[in-house]
């Protein structure tokens, strides 16, 4: 499988790019990493085909080695979308797949979404409007549309009215709904492959953008229906990956002097909590799942600490207000919901 040619696929959806702009160089590139994206990929591509944005844009699907029916669905979607497929089988994980997609993209604005979620019909339009005001933005994740209460209870909300701020250092969007100017993305070096497939690559990217002086905006009108893992084993694998990513992130920003070094006292306290609360596994399904999620997160941190060569084993991340290092732009802006071209 090789990257397609420079010309976008024929045939946009009725609500997609205007006919006169189908062959124009795209202003916007929507980047979607995929590895065995079925059965949800077709729903996401159908949502992209309904976009209200009228300017020239493209969807760049980066296949990271799918062995299910994803490639057939992608080929079928060409009739409805200005879509290109790139091969990222040799890249490592989600960050590698996105780096390949960004290298192939032609738009001046890069938008990121995932194969298993569902973007709102006006998502591209809203993100473009936000990126007219800010060089980097994160949108809102609707966690109710695709997830029953029995699944939502397994985890804390992802964007509870604002963008999360890991470690209390700087805010960062969730990778399933964010965007950046290509110029800014390239200026800071894009996604760092040093994360070796661990999560948190988008946090690292948006932290580096802010440290380089680019302002981050929040676009609550740009909505993505966010799909949680529906089975316990898949959710635990995900949180183990989150733990690995947090350890890599902590190591990198400790080395820069932006996060304090941690001690074995933190790790001992976490081990003690896990031992004392083991009984939660027989105190009902919610307590059991929350305990197992924490355990998976800690196991990932242990693995990530070993890989990164710096200690980060902590049950609860340090809360607190956002700390902005010297030279970083001031308070994060909330992007206006209206569209301005």
mmCIF file of C-alpha atoms in Angstrom:
data_model
loop_
_atom_site.group_PDB
_atom_site.id
_atom_site.type_symbol
_atom_site.label_atom_id
_atom_site.label_comp_id
_atom_site.label_asym_id
_atom_site.label_seq_id
_atom_site.Cartn_x
_atom_site.Cartn_y
_atom_site.Cartn_z
ATOM 1 C CA UNK A 1 0.000 0.000 0.000
ATOM 2 C CA UNK A 2 1.429 3.359 -1.000
ATOM 3 C CA UNK A 3 0.351 6.959 -0.654
ATOM 4 C CA UNK A 4 -2.066 8.144 -3.286
ATOM 5 C CA UNK A 5 -1.347 10.924 -5.746
ATOM 6 C CA UNK A 6 -1.708 14.600 -5.030
ATOM 7 C CA UNK A 7 -5.173 14.991 -6.543
ATOM 8 C CA UNK A 8 -8.060 14.467 -4.078
ATOM 9 C CA UNK A 9 -10.604 11.769 -4.751
ATOM 10 C CA UNK A 10 -13.517 12.648 -7.013
ATOM 11 C CA UNK A 11 -16.975 13.173 -5.617
ATOM 12 C CA UNK A 12 -17.638 15.192 -2.480
ATOM 13 C CA UNK A 13 -20.761 14.869 -0.355
ATOM 14 C CA UNK A 14 -23.648 17.177 -1.149
ATOM 15 C CA UNK A 15 -22.897 19.218 1.965
ATOM 16 C CA UNK A 16 -19.130 19.054 1.550
ATOM 17 C CA UNK A 17 -16.826 21.227 -0.539
ATOM 18 C CA UNK A 18 -18.489 23.356 -3.187
ATOM 19 C CA UNK A 19 -18.109 21.948 -6.720
ATOM 20 C CA UNK A 20 -15.825 24.790 -7.835
ATOM 21 C CA UNK A 21 -13.341 23.962 -5.069
ATOM 22 C CA UNK A 22 -13.073 20.182 -5.472
ATOM 23 C CA UNK A 23 -9.804 20.363 -7.381
ATOM 24 C CA UNK A 24 -8.358 23.334 -5.511
ATOM 25 C CA UNK A 25 -5.482 22.904 -3.115
ATOM 26 C CA UNK A 26 -7.127 22.148 0.245
ATOM 27 C CA UNK A 27 -7.040 24.732 3.005
ATOM 28 C CA UNK A 28 -7.776 22.086 5.632
ATOM 29 C CA UNK A 29 -6.480 18.556 6.154
ATOM 30 C CA UNK A 30 -8.352 16.237 8.526
ATOM 31 C CA UNK A 31 -5.927 13.567 9.776
ATOM 32 C CA UNK A 32 -7.296 10.209 10.937
ATOM 33 C CA UNK A 33 -5.038 7.405 12.232
ATOM 34 C CA UNK A 34 -6.483 3.926 11.684
ATOM 35 C CA UNK A 35 -5.528 0.447 12.724
ATOM 36 C CA UNK A 36 -8.347 -2.068 12.454
ATOM 37 C CA UNK A 37 -10.974 0.639 12.673
ATOM 38 C CA UNK A 38 -14.032 -1.523 12.082
ATOM 39 C CA UNK A 39 -16.889 -1.429 12.832
ATOM 40 C CA UNK A 40 -16.835 2.274 13.754
ATOM 41 C CA UNK A 41 -14.698 3.712 10.941
ATOM 42 C CA UNK A 42 -17.562 3.772 8.441
ATOM 43 C CA UNK A 43 -19.670 5.871 10.838
ATOM 44 C CA UNK A 44 -16.890 8.425 11.247
ATOM 45 C CA UNK A 45 -16.294 8.680 7.502
ATOM 46 C CA UNK A 46 -20.039 9.144 6.942
ATOM 47 C CA UNK A 47 -20.000 11.991 9.479
ATOM 48 C CA UNK A 48 -17.117 13.637 7.634
ATOM 49 C CA UNK A 49 -19.083 13.326 4.402
ATOM 50 C CA UNK A 50 -21.854 15.445 5.976
ATOM 51 C CA UNK A 51 -19.610 18.409 6.800
ATOM 52 C CA UNK A 52 -21.038 21.894 6.281
ATOM 53 C CA UNK A 53 -17.653 23.477 5.543
ATOM 54 C CA UNK A 54 -17.661 24.853 1.996
ATOM 55 C CA UNK A 55 -13.982 25.522 1.402
ATOM 56 C CA UNK A 56 -11.514 23.063 -0.151
ATOM 57 C CA UNK A 57 -10.469 20.368 2.302
ATOM 58 C CA UNK A 58 -9.243 16.799 2.409
ATOM 59 C CA UNK A 59 -9.373 13.805 4.719
ATOM 60 C CA UNK A 60 -6.050 11.961 5.071
ATOM 61 C CA UNK A 61 -6.489 8.471 6.508
ATOM 62 C CA UNK A 62 -3.240 6.997 7.815
ATOM 63 C CA UNK A 63 -3.423 3.206 7.904
ATOM 64 C CA UNK A 64 -1.150 1.757 10.579
ATOM 65 C CA UNK A 65 -1.394 -1.846 9.444
ATOM 66 C CA UNK A 66 -5.094 -2.749 9.392
ATOM 67 C CA UNK A 67 -6.002 -6.394 8.844
ATOM 68 C CA UNK A 68 -9.786 -6.062 9.065
ATOM 69 C CA UNK A 69 -12.137 -4.476 6.528
ATOM 70 C CA UNK A 70 -10.928 -0.911 7.089
ATOM 71 C CA UNK A 71 -9.262 -0.536 3.693
ATOM 72 C CA UNK A 72 -12.418 -1.581 1.834
ATOM 73 C CA UNK A 73 -14.465 0.971 3.790
ATOM 74 C CA UNK A 74 -11.910 3.681 3.047
ATOM 75 C CA UNK A 75 -11.984 2.902 -0.670
ATOM 76 C CA UNK A 76 -15.801 2.996 -0.703
ATOM 77 C CA UNK A 77 -15.794 6.386 1.082
ATOM 78 C CA UNK A 78 -13.920 8.033 -1.811
ATOM 79 C CA UNK A 79 -17.247 8.520 -3.614
ATOM 80 C CA UNK A 80 -18.439 10.808 -0.813
ATOM 81 C CA UNK A 81 -15.241 12.377 0.532
ATOM 82 C CA UNK A 82 -12.144 14.190 -0.765
ATOM 83 C CA UNK A 83 -10.120 11.382 0.769
ATOM 84 C CA UNK A 84 -6.551 10.150 0.459
ATOM 85 C CA UNK A 85 -5.001 7.060 2.025
ATOM 86 C CA UNK A 86 -1.399 6.925 3.245
ATOM 87 C CA UNK A 87 0.559 3.912 4.446
ATOM 88 C CA UNK A 88 1.981 4.188 7.974
ATOM 89 C CA UNK A 89 2.599 0.499 8.624
ATOM 90 C CA UNK A 90 6.254 1.170 9.414
ATOM 91 C CA UNK A 91 5.444 3.940 11.911
ATOM 92 C CA UNK A 92 5.106 3.331 15.645
ATOM 93 C CA UNK A 93 1.650 3.759 17.123
ATOM 94 C CA UNK A 94 -0.797 6.620 16.870
ATOM 95 C CA UNK A 95 1.835 9.352 16.965
ATOM 96 C CA UNK A 96 3.745 7.706 14.125
ATOM 97 C CA UNK A 97 0.586 7.319 12.043
ATOM 98 C CA UNK A 98 -0.279 10.990 12.581
ATOM 99 C CA UNK A 99 3.249 12.105 11.742
ATOM 100 C CA UNK A 100 3.012 10.262 8.411
ATOM 101 C CA UNK A 101 -0.406 11.798 7.736
ATOM 102 C CA UNK A 102 0.838 15.302 8.561
ATOM 103 C CA UNK A 103 3.778 14.828 6.205
ATOM 104 C CA UNK A 104 1.393 13.919 3.377
ATOM 105 C CA UNK A 105 -1.228 16.582 4.171
ATOM 106 C CA UNK A 106 -1.537 19.649 1.931
ATOM 107 C CA UNK A 107 -3.684 21.975 4.030
ATOM 108 C CA UNK A 108 -2.426 24.963 5.990
ATOM 109 C CA UNK A 109 -4.668 23.851 8.866
ATOM 110 C CA UNK A 110 -4.316 20.366 10.387
ATOM 111 C CA UNK A 111 -7.283 18.848 12.238
ATOM 112 C CA UNK A 112 -7.088 15.621 14.225
ATOM 113 C CA UNK A 113 -9.845 13.126 14.976
ATOM 114 C CA UNK A 114 -10.078 9.389 15.634
ATOM 115 C CA UNK A 115 -11.573 6.572 13.602
ATOM 116 C CA UNK A 116 -13.959 5.333 16.298
ATOM 117 C CA UNK A 117 -15.590 8.674 17.193
ATOM 118 C CA UNK A 118 -18.214 10.769 15.363
ATOM 119 C CA UNK A 119 -17.594 14.411 14.465
ATOM 120 C CA UNK A 120 -20.534 16.822 14.418
ATOM 121 C CA UNK A 121 -21.755 17.888 10.970
ATOM 122 C CA UNK A 122 -20.266 21.374 11.446
ATOM 123 C CA UNK A 123 -17.044 20.197 13.114
ATOM 124 C CA UNK A 124 -14.653 21.203 10.323
ATOM 125 C CA UNK A 125 -16.393 24.571 9.980
ATOM 126 C CA UNK A 126 -16.160 25.258 13.719
ATOM 127 C CA UNK A 127 -12.530 24.190 13.946
ATOM 128 C CA UNK A 128 -11.558 26.366 10.996
ATOM 129 C CA UNK A 129 -13.308 29.325 12.627
ATOM 130 C CA UNK A 130 -11.380 28.715 15.849
ATOM 131 C CA UNK A 131 -8.075 28.397 13.987
ATOM 132 C CA UNK A 132 -8.690 31.767 12.376
ATOM 133 C CA UNK A 133 -8.250 33.176 15.910
ATOM 134 C CA UNK A 134 -5.707 30.820 17.483
ATOM 135 C CA UNK A 135 -2.752 28.840 16.128
ATOM 136 C CA UNK A 136 -3.799 25.781 18.151
ATOM 137 C CA UNK A 137 -7.199 24.701 19.490
ATOM 138 C CA UNK A 138 -8.984 21.898 21.255
ATOM 139 C CA UNK A 139 -12.676 21.121 20.972
ATOM 140 C CA UNK A 140 -15.382 19.628 23.157
ATOM 141 C CA UNK A 141 -15.931 15.902 23.656
ATOM 142 C CA UNK A 142 -19.528 14.714 23.995
ATOM 143 C CA UNK A 143 -19.220 11.606 26.163
ATOM 144 C CA UNK A 144 -22.940 10.841 26.391
ATOM 145 C CA UNK A 145 -23.994 10.279 22.770
ATOM 146 C CA UNK A 146 -22.035 7.060 22.199
ATOM 147 C CA UNK A 147 -21.590 5.728 25.738
ATOM 148 C CA UNK A 148 -24.275 4.312 28.043
ATOM 149 C CA UNK A 149 -24.118 5.205 31.756
ATOM 150 C CA UNK A 150 -22.707 1.754 32.516
ATOM 151 C CA UNK A 151 -19.605 2.663 30.472
ATOM 152 C CA UNK A 152 -19.316 6.327 31.495
ATOM 153 C CA UNK A 153 -19.169 5.367 35.165
ATOM 154 C CA UNK A 154 -15.852 3.620 34.524
ATOM 155 C CA UNK A 155 -13.867 6.791 34.080
ATOM 156 C CA UNK A 156 -13.753 10.531 34.858
ATOM 157 C CA UNK A 157 -14.984 12.991 32.193
ATOM 158 C CA UNK A 158 -12.402 13.902 29.547
ATOM 159 C CA UNK A 159 -13.256 17.577 29.003
ATOM 160 C CA UNK A 160 -15.489 18.748 31.872
ATOM 161 C CA UNK A 161 -16.132 22.229 30.510
ATOM 162 C CA UNK A 162 -12.489 23.009 29.773
ATOM 163 C CA UNK A 163 -9.335 21.441 28.417
ATOM 164 C CA UNK A 164 -7.445 19.224 30.870
ATOM 165 C CA UNK A 165 -4.134 20.394 32.350
ATOM 166 C CA UNK A 166 -1.969 17.328 33.072
ATOM 167 C CA UNK A 167 0.287 17.764 36.110
ATOM 168 C CA UNK A 168 -1.179 21.260 36.515
ATOM 169 C CA UNK A 169 1.471 22.548 34.100
ATOM 170 C CA UNK A 170 -0.296 23.646 30.913
ATOM 171 C CA UNK A 171 -3.637 22.836 29.270
ATOM 172 C CA UNK A 172 -3.733 20.418 26.365
ATOM 173 C CA UNK A 173 -6.577 19.066 24.219
ATOM 174 C CA UNK A 174 -7.508 15.426 23.830
ATOM 175 C CA UNK A 175 -6.074 14.095 20.566
ATOM 176 C CA UNK A 176 -9.522 13.064 19.298
ATOM 177 C CA UNK A 177 -10.571 16.709 18.787
ATOM 178 C CA UNK A 178 -7.876 19.300 18.151
ATOM 179 C CA UNK A 179 -6.201 21.332 15.432
ATOM 180 C CA UNK A 180 -3.127 23.417 14.677
ATOM 181 C CA UNK A 181 -1.641 25.642 11.999
ATOM 182 C CA UNK A 182 0.728 23.622 9.827
ATOM 183 C CA UNK A 183 3.340 26.370 10.216
ATOM 184 C CA UNK A 184 3.243 26.039 14.014
ATOM 185 C CA UNK A 185 3.228 22.228 13.869
ATOM 186 C CA UNK A 186 6.344 22.202 11.710
ATOM 187 C CA UNK A 187 8.044 24.937 13.730
ATOM 188 C CA UNK A 188 8.059 22.765 16.877
ATOM 189 C CA UNK A 189 8.967 19.565 15.039
ATOM 190 C CA UNK A 190 5.572 17.833 14.947
ATOM 191 C CA UNK A 191 4.819 14.682 16.906
ATOM 192 C CA UNK A 192 7.800 13.307 18.800
ATOM 193 C CA UNK A 193 8.430 9.658 18.004
ATOM 194 C CA UNK A 194 10.341 9.246 21.261
ATOM 195 C CA UNK A 195 7.093 8.233 22.959
ATOM 196 C CA UNK A 196 7.469 4.843 21.240
ATOM 197 C CA UNK A 197 3.757 4.259 20.904
ATOM 198 C CA UNK A 198 2.833 5.383 24.419
ATOM 199 C CA UNK A 199 -0.058 7.785 24.924
ATOM 200 C CA UNK A 200 0.333 11.542 25.688
ATOM 201 C CA UNK A 201 1.957 12.441 22.370
ATOM 202 C CA UNK A 202 -0.685 15.123 21.776
ATOM 203 C CA UNK A 203 -0.085 16.631 25.234
ATOM 204 C CA UNK A 204 3.611 16.860 24.450
ATOM 205 C CA UNK A 205 2.894 18.518 21.078
ATOM 206 C CA UNK A 206 0.544 21.148 22.496
ATOM 207 C CA UNK A 207 2.839 21.837 25.441
ATOM 208 C CA UNK A 208 5.734 22.437 23.051
ATOM 209 C CA UNK A 209 3.536 24.748 21.004
ATOM 210 C CA UNK A 210 2.735 26.850 24.056
ATOM 211 C CA UNK A 211 6.350 26.865 25.234
ATOM 212 C CA UNK A 212 7.292 28.138 21.766
ATOM 213 C CA UNK A 213 4.886 31.071 22.226
ATOM 214 C CA UNK A 214 1.777 29.826 20.387
ATOM 215 C CA UNK A 215 -1.532 30.497 22.132
ATOM 216 C CA UNK A 216 -3.946 27.623 22.714
ATOM 217 C CA UNK A 217 -7.686 28.225 22.312
ATOM 218 C CA UNK A 218 -10.710 26.232 23.445
ATOM 219 C CA UNK A 219 -13.534 25.744 20.919
ATOM 220 C CA UNK A 220 -16.528 24.282 22.807
ATOM 221 C CA UNK A 221 -18.738 24.619 19.710
ATOM 222 C CA UNK A 222 -16.488 22.134 17.832
ATOM 223 C CA UNK A 223 -18.016 18.877 19.072
ATOM 224 C CA UNK A 224 -16.915 15.283 18.675
ATOM 225 C CA UNK A 225 -18.965 12.398 20.050
ATOM 226 C CA UNK A 226 -16.259 10.511 21.937
ATOM 227 C CA UNK A 227 -16.449 6.718 22.181
ATOM 228 C CA UNK A 228 -15.084 5.053 25.314
ATOM 229 C CA UNK A 229 -13.830 1.500 25.352
ATOM 230 C CA UNK A 230 -16.915 -0.636 25.913
ATOM 231 C CA UNK A 231 -15.271 -3.719 27.458
ATOM 232 C CA UNK A 232 -13.240 -3.936 30.638
ATOM 233 C CA UNK A 233 -10.123 -5.535 29.065
ATOM 234 C CA UNK A 234 -9.940 -2.891 26.319
ATOM 235 C CA UNK A 235 -10.422 -0.065 28.829
ATOM 236 C CA UNK A 236 -7.656 -1.453 31.051
ATOM 237 C CA UNK A 237 -5.271 -1.708 28.079
ATOM 238 C CA UNK A 238 -6.054 1.909 27.249
ATOM 239 C CA UNK A 239 -5.351 3.137 30.784
ATOM 240 C CA UNK A 240 -2.147 1.128 30.910
ATOM 241 C CA UNK A 241 -1.092 3.049 27.783
ATOM 242 C CA UNK A 242 -2.103 6.311 29.459
ATOM 243 C CA UNK A 243 0.177 5.439 32.353
ATOM 244 C CA UNK A 244 3.122 4.756 30.058
ATOM 245 C CA UNK A 245 2.546 8.059 28.315
ATOM 246 C CA UNK A 246 2.353 10.022 31.571
ATOM 247 C CA UNK A 247 5.679 8.581 32.704
ATOM 248 C CA UNK A 248 7.358 9.569 29.428
ATOM 249 C CA UNK A 249 5.801 13.029 29.690
ATOM 250 C CA UNK A 250 6.951 13.445 33.304
ATOM 251 C CA UNK A 251 10.495 12.387 32.430
ATOM 252 C CA UNK A 252 10.753 14.846 29.539
ATOM 253 C CA UNK A 253 9.495 17.881 31.441
ATOM 254 C CA UNK A 254 11.374 17.014 34.627
ATOM 255 C CA UNK A 255 14.540 17.103 32.523
ATOM 256 C CA UNK A 256 13.541 20.600 31.332
ATOM 257 C CA UNK A 257 13.005 21.759 34.903
ATOM 258 C CA UNK A 258 9.274 22.352 34.340
ATOM 259 C CA UNK A 259 8.078 19.508 36.572
ATOM 260 C CA UNK A 260 9.541 18.577 39.968
ATOM 261 C CA UNK A 261 11.415 15.316 40.334
ATOM 262 C CA UNK A 262 9.470 12.640 42.167
ATOM 263 C CA UNK A 263 10.625 10.397 45.009
ATOM 264 C CA UNK A 264 10.141 6.795 45.976
ATOM 265 C CA UNK A 265 7.828 8.096 48.711
ATOM 266 C CA UNK A 266 5.200 8.755 46.023
ATOM 267 C CA UNK A 267 5.610 5.236 44.672
ATOM 268 C CA UNK A 268 5.420 3.729 48.166
ATOM 269 C CA UNK A 269 2.255 5.680 48.917
ATOM 270 C CA UNK A 270 0.673 4.450 45.701
ATOM 271 C CA UNK A 271 1.655 0.842 46.484
ATOM 272 C CA UNK A 272 0.163 1.187 49.948
ATOM 273 C CA UNK A 273 -3.094 2.547 48.554
ATOM 274 C CA UNK A 274 -3.343 -0.353 46.113
ATOM 275 C CA UNK A 275 -2.764 -2.873 48.908
ATOM 276 C CA UNK A 276 -5.314 -1.306 51.259
ATOM 277 C CA UNK A 277 -7.978 -0.883 48.579
ATOM 278 C CA UNK A 278 -7.652 -4.342 47.064
ATOM 279 C CA UNK A 279 -10.832 -5.131 48.970
ATOM 280 C CA UNK A 280 -12.656 -2.773 46.560
ATOM 281 C CA UNK A 281 -12.672 -5.649 44.092
ATOM 282 C CA UNK A 282 -15.423 -7.335 46.141
ATOM 283 C CA UNK A 283 -17.352 -4.154 47.024
ATOM 284 C CA UNK A 284 -19.425 -3.883 43.881
ATOM 285 C CA UNK A 285 -18.786 -3.508 40.154
ATOM 286 C CA UNK A 286 -18.130 0.262 40.147
ATOM 287 C CA UNK A 287 -15.519 0.099 42.889
ATOM 288 C CA UNK A 288 -13.949 -2.944 41.285
ATOM 289 C CA UNK A 289 -13.641 -1.274 37.890
ATOM 290 C CA UNK A 290 -12.263 1.945 39.388
ATOM 291 C CA UNK A 291 -9.660 -0.041 41.322
ATOM 292 C CA UNK A 292 -8.626 -2.059 38.273
ATOM 293 C CA UNK A 293 -8.419 1.126 36.171
ATOM 294 C CA UNK A 294 -6.096 2.693 38.740
ATOM 295 C CA UNK A 295 -4.021 -0.490 38.884
ATOM 296 C CA UNK A 296 -3.673 -0.581 35.078
ATOM 297 C CA UNK A 297 -2.645 3.094 35.078
ATOM 298 C CA UNK A 298 0.020 2.451 37.723
ATOM 299 C CA UNK A 299 1.342 -0.608 35.873
ATOM 300 C CA UNK A 300 1.705 1.567 32.773
ATOM 301 C CA UNK A 301 3.566 4.181 34.816
ATOM 302 C CA UNK A 302 5.992 1.524 36.068
ATOM 303 C CA UNK A 303 6.659 0.433 32.482
ATOM 304 C CA UNK A 304 6.998 4.010 31.266
ATOM 305 C CA UNK A 305 9.327 4.939 34.130
ATOM 306 C CA UNK A 306 11.604 2.058 33.186
ATOM 307 C CA UNK A 307 11.544 3.043 29.507
ATOM 308 C CA UNK A 308 12.107 6.760 30.136
ATOM 309 C CA UNK A 309 14.636 6.363 32.921
ATOM 310 C CA UNK A 310 12.818 8.656 35.363
ATOM 311 C CA UNK A 311 10.472 7.879 38.229
ATOM 312 C CA UNK A 312 6.762 8.602 37.933
ATOM 313 C CA UNK A 313 4.502 6.263 39.910
ATOM 314 C CA UNK A 314 1.568 8.148 41.363
ATOM 315 C CA UNK A 315 -2.054 7.145 41.882
ATOM 316 C CA UNK A 316 -3.426 10.670 41.585
ATOM 317 C CA UNK A 317 -1.708 13.295 39.438
ATOM 318 C CA UNK A 318 -0.873 16.506 41.241
ATOM 319 C CA UNK A 319 -3.934 18.753 41.035
ATOM 320 C CA UNK A 320 -3.833 22.518 41.266
ATOM 321 C CA UNK A 321 -3.970 25.583 39.110
ATOM 322 C CA UNK A 322 -2.225 25.799 35.780
ATOM 323 C CA UNK A 323 1.375 26.872 36.148
ATOM 324 C CA UNK A 324 2.718 28.757 33.142
ATOM 325 C CA UNK A 325 6.488 28.863 32.716
ATOM 326 C CA UNK A 326 8.019 32.264 31.919
ATOM 327 C CA UNK A 327 7.413 33.354 28.316
ATOM 328 C CA UNK A 328 4.321 31.202 27.774
ATOM 329 C CA UNK A 329 1.236 33.182 26.612
ATOM 330 C CA UNK A 330 -1.358 34.089 29.247
ATOM 331 C CA UNK A 331 -4.717 32.563 29.965
ATOM 332 C CA UNK A 332 -6.128 30.215 27.370
ATOM 333 C CA UNK A 333 -8.724 31.847 25.125
ATOM 334 C CA UNK A 334 -12.137 30.416 24.369
ATOM 335 C CA UNK A 335 -12.713 30.610 20.636
ATOM 336 C CA UNK A 336 -15.906 32.259 19.460
ATOM 337 C CA UNK A 337 -18.413 29.718 18.139
ATOM 338 C CA UNK A 338 -19.246 31.681 14.991
ATOM 339 C CA UNK A 339 -17.589 31.109 11.651
ATOM 340 C CA UNK A 340 -15.391 33.823 10.161
ATOM 341 C CA UNK A 341 -13.581 33.124 6.929
#
